[in-house]
Coordinates of C-alpha atoms and ligand atoms in Angstrom, one line a residue:
X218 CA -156.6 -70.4 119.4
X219 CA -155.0 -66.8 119.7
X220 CA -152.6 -65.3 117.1
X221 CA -149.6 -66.9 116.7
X222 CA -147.3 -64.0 116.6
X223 CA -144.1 -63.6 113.5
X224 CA -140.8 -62.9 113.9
X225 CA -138.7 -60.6 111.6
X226 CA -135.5 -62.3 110.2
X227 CA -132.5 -60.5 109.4
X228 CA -133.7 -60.7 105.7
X229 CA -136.9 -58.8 106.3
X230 CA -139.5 -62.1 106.2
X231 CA -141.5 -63.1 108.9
X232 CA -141.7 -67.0 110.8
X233 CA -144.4 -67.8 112.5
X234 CA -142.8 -67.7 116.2
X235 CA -144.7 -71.5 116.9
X236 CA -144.8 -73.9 114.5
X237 CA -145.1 -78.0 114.0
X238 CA -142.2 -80.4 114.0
X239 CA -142.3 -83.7 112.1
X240 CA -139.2 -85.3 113.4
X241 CA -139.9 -88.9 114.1
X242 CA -143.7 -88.5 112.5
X243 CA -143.8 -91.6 110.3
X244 CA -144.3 -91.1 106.6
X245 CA -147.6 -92.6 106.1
X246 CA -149.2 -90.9 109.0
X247 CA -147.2 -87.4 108.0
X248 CA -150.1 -85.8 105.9
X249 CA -152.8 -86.7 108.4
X250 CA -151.3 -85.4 111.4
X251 CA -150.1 -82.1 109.6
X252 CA -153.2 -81.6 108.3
X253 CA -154.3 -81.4 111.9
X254 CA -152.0 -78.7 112.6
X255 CA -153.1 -77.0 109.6
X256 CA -156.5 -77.2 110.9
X257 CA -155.9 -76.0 114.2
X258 CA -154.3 -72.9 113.1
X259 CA -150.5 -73.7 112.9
X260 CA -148.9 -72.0 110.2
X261 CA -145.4 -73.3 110.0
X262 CA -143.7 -76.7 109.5
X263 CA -140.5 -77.5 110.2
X264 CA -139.7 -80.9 108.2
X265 CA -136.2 -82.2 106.4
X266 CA -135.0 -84.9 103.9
X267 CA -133.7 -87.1 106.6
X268 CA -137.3 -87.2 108.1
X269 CA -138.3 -88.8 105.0
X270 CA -142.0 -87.2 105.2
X271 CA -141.5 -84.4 103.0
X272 CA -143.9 -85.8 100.6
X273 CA -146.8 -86.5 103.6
X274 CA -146.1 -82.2 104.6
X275 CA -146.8 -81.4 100.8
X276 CA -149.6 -83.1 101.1
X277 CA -151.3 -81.8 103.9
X278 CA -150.4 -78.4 102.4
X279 CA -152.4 -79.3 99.1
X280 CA -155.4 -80.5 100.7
X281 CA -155.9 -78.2 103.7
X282 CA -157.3 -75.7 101.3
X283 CA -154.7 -73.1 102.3
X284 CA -152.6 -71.0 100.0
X285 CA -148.9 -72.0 99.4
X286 CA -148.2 -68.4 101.0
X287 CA -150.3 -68.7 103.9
X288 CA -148.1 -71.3 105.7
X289 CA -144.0 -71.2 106.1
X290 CA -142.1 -74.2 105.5
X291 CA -139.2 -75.3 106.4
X292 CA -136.6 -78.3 104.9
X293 CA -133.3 -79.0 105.5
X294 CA -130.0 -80.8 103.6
X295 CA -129.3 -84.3 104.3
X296 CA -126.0 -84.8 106.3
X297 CA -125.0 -86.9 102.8
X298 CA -125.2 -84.1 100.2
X299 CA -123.0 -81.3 101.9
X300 CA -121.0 -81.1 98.4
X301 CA -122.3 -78.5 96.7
X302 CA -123.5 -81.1 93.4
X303 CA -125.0 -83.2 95.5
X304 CA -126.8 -80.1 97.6
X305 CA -128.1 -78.9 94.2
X306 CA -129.6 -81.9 93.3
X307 CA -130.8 -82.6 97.3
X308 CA -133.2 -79.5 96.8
X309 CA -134.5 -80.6 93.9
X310 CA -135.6 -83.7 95.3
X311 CA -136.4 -81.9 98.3
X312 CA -139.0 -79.3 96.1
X313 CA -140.3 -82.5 93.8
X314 CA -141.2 -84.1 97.5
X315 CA -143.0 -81.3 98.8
X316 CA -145.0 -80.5 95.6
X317 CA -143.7 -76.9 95.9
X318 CA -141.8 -74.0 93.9
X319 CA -140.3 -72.8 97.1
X320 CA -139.3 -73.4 100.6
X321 CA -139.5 -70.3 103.0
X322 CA -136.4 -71.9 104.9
X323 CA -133.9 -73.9 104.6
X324 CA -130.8 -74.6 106.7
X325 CA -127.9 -77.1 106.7
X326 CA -129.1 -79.9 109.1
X327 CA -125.8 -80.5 110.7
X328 CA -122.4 -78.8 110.4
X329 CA -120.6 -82.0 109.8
X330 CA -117.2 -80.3 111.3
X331 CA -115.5 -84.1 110.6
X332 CA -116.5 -84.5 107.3
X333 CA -116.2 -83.0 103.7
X334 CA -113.0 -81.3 104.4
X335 CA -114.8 -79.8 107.2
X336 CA -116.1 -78.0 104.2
X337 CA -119.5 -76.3 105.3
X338 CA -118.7 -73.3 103.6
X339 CA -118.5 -74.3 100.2
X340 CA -122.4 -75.9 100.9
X341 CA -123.1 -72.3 102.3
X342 CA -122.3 -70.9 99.3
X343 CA -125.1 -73.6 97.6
X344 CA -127.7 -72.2 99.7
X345 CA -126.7 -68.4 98.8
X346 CA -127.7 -69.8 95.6
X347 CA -131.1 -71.1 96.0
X348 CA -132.1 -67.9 97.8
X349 CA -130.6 -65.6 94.9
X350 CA -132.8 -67.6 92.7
X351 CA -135.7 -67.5 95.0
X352 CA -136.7 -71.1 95.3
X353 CA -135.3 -70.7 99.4
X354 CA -136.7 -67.4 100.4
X355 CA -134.8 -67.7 103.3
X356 CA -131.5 -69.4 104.4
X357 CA -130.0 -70.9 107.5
X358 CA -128.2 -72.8 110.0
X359 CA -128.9 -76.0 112.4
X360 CA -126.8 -77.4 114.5
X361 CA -123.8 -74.3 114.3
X362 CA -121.5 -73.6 117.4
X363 CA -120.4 -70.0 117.6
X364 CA -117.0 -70.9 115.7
X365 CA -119.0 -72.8 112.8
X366 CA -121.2 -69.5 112.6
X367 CA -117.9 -67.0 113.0
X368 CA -116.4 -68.6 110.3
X369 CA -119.7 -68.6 107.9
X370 CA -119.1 -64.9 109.0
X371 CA -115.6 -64.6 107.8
X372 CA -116.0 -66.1 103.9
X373 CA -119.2 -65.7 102.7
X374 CA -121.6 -62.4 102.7
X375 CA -124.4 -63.5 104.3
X376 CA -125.6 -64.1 107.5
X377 CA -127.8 -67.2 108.6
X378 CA -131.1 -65.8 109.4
X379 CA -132.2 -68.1 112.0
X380 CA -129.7 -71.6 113.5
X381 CA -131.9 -74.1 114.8
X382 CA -130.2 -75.6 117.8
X383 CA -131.1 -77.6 120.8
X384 CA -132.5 -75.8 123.7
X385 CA -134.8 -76.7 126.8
X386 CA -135.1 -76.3 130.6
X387 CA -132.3 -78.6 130.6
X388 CA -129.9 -77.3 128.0
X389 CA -130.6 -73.7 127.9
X390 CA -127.4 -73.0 125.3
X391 CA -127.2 -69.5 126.4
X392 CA -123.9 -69.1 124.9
X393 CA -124.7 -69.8 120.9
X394 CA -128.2 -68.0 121.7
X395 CA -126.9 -64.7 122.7
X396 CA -124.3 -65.2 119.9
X397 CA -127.1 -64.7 117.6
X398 CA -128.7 -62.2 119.5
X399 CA -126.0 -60.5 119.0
X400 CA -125.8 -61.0 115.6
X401 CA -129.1 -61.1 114.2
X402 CA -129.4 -64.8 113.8
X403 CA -132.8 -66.0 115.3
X404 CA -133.0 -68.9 117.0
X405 CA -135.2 -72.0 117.2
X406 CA -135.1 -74.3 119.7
X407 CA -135.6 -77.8 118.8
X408 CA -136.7 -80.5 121.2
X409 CA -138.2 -77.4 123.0
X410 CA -139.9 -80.2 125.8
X411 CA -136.9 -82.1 125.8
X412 CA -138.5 -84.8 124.0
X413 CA -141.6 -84.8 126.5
X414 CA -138.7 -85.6 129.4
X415 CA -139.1 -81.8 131.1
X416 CA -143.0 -82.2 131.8
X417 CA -142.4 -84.8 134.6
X418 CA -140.2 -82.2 136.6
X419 CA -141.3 -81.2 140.0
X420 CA -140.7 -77.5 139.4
X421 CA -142.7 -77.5 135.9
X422 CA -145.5 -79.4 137.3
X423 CA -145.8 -77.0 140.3
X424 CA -145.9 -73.8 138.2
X425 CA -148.4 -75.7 136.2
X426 CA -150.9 -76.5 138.9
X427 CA -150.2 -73.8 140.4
X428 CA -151.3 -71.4 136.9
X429 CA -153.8 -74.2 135.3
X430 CA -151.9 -74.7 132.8
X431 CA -150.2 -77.9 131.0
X432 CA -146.5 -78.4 131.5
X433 CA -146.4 -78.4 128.1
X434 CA -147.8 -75.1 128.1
X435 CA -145.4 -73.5 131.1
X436 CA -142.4 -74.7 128.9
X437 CA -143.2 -73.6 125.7
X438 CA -144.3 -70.3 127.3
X439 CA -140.8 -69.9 128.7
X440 CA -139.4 -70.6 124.9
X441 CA -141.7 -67.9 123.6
X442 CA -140.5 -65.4 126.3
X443 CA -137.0 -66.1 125.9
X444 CA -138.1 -65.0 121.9
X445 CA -136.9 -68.5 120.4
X446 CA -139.0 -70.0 117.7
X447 CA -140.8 -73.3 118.6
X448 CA -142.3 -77.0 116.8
X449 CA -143.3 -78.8 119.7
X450 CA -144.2 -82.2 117.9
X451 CA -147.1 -84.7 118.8
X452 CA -149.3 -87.4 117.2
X453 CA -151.8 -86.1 119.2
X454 CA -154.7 -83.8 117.8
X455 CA -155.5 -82.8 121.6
X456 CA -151.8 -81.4 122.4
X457 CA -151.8 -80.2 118.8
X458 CA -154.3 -77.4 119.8
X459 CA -152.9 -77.5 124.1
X460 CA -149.3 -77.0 122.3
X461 CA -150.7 -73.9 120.5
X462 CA -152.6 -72.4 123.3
X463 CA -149.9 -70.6 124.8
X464 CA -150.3 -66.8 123.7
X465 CA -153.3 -65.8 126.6
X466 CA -150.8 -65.9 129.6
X467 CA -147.3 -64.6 130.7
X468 CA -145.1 -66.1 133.2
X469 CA -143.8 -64.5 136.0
X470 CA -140.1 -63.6 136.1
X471 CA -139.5 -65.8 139.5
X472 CA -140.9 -68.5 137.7
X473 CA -139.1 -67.9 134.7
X474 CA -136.2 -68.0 136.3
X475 CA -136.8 -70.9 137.9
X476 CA -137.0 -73.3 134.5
X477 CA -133.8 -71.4 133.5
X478 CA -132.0 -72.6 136.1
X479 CA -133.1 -76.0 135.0
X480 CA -130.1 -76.4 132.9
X481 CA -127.3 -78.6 133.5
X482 CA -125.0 -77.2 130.8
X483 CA -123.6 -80.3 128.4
X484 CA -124.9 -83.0 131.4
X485 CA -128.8 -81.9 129.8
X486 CA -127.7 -82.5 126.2
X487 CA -130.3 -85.0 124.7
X488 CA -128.9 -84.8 120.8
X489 CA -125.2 -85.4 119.6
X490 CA -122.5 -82.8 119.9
X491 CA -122.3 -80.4 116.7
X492 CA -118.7 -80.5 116.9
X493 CA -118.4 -84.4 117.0
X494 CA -121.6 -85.8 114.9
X495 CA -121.0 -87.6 111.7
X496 CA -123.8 -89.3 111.3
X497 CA -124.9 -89.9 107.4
X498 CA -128.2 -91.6 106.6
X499 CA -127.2 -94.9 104.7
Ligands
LIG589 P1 -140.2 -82.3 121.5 O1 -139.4 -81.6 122.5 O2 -141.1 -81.5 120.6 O3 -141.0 -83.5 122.2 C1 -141.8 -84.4 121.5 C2 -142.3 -85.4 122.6 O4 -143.1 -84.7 123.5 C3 -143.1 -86.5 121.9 O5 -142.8 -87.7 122.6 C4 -144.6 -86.1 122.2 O6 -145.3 -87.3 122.4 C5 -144.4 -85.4 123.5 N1 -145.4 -84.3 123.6 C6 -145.6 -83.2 122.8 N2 -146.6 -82.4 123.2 C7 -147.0 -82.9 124.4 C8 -148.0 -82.5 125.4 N3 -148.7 -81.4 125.2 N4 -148.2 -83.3 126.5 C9 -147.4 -84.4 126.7 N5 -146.5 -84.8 125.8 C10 -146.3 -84.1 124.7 O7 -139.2 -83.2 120.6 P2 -138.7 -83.3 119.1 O8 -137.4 -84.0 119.1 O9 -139.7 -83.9 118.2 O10 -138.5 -81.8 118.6 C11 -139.4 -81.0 118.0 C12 -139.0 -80.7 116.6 O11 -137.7 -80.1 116.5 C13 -138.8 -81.9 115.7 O12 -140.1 -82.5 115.3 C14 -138.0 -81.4 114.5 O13 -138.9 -80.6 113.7 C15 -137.0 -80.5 115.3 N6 -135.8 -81.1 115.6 C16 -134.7 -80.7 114.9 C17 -133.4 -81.3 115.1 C18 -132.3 -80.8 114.3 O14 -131.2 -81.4 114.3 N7 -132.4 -79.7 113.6 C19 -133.2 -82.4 116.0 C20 -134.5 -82.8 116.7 C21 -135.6 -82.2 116.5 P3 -146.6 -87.6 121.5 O15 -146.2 -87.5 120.1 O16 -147.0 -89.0 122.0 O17 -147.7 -86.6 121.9

């Protein structure tokens, strides 16, 4: 597998630009399948309390015979703990599940605009405070429309370094990406295959035959050229290492284009609407 390339985030640290997901990975299979990824090279996990297989990454990350340094991790707060008590003692739990001093990242799941006062500001401010003292070495967003992220910029002092969002061939969310282009806010695409549902489409396929390469490949190829971080995520250890394979060949811009113009604005949303989800894990 080639290099997986970094990118720099607006507080100097690199992220792996591909990493794994574990979104729907049961618990119990959790340190197995990461271990996988470990072993094929993948150097970045993105994982979150309301996953519930934080303990299955930390795992993985013991026994794969890596350094804690050699692989960037990411966690996020459960929609339940935004006030800031509860967020303190959510990263606790959230160290004492990974077996770790640290996390390299973590971001407020969901903006929860509905709920808490609308208060996401106040949990900010929590997270300002686990980077200070160094047990997140980086901080961010998930989920944040360009108002949630405007006013983050208005009351507090510190920028997001990367919002995790939803974005695929059929939800390209140009809008909140260029937002943080513009403002140094990296971002990372989840569902980057649209849950497997954009490698049936005629116009993926055919750039795929046509390259010999996997849809999977052709669409996460157009992530990485768009310069979004990725976590594709599989059970599989076969499109573990086809997921990865993706840094040997370039797209070209006609067919870039094309899967861009996939998109079918809010009609291609898969996930809930940041502004509207209020969703708390009972
Ligand atoms: P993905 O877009 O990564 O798609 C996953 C699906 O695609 C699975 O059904 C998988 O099936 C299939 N798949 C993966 N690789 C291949 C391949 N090479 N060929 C064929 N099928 C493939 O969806 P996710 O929703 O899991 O998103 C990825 C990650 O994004 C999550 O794991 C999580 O880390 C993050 N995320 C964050 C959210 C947030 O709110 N912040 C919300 C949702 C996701 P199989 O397993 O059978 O291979």
């Amino acid at each position: 597998m080639a290099t997986i390339p970094t990118l720099t985030l607006n507080d100097g640290r690199a992220i792996p630009q591909l990493g794994f997901g574990v979104y729907l990975v049961p618990p119990d299979d959790t340190a197995e399948v990461v271990r996988a990824a470990l072993e094929s090279g993948y150097r970045h996990i993105d994982t979150a309390e309301m996953y519930g297989n934080e303990r299955g990454v930390g795992e993985a990350l013991r026994s794969s015979g890596l350094a804690r340094d050699e692989v960037f991790v990411t966690s996020k707060l459960n929609n339940a703990w935004h006030r800031p008590d509860d967020a303190r003692r959510a990263f606790d739990a959230t160290l004492d599940e990974l077996g770790t001093d640290y996390v390299d990242l973590f971001l407020i799941h969901w903006p929860l605009p509905t709920l808490f006062d609308g208060d996401y500001v106040s949990t900010w401010k929590v997270l300002e405070e686990f980077q200070r003292d160094g047990r997140a070495r980086s901080i961010g967003v998930s989920n944040f429309e360009i108002a949630h992220l405007e006013r983050l910029a208005g009351e507090t002092g510190t920028v997001p370094a990367v919002n995790q969002i939803e974005v695929h061939p059929y939800l390209t969310n140009d809008e909140v990406r260029t937002y943080g282009h513009e403002h140094g806010i990296v971002t990372e695409a989840w569902s980057p295959l649209a849950q497997g549902k954009a490698l049936s489409d005629p116009v993926v396929t055919e750039i795929a035959a046509r390259i010999s390469r996997s849809p999977s490949q052709v669409v996460l190829r157009w992530h990485i050229e768009r310069g979004d971080v990725v976590f594709p995520k599989t059970m599989s250890p076969a499109r573990v290492r086809e997921n990865a394979d993706v840094f040997d060949f370039e797209l070209e811009p006609r067919d870039r284009d094309r899967l861009s113009s996939l998109g079918q604005g809010e009609a291609g949303r898969i996930g809930p609407h940041p502004d509207t989800f209020d969703w708390i894990p009972d």
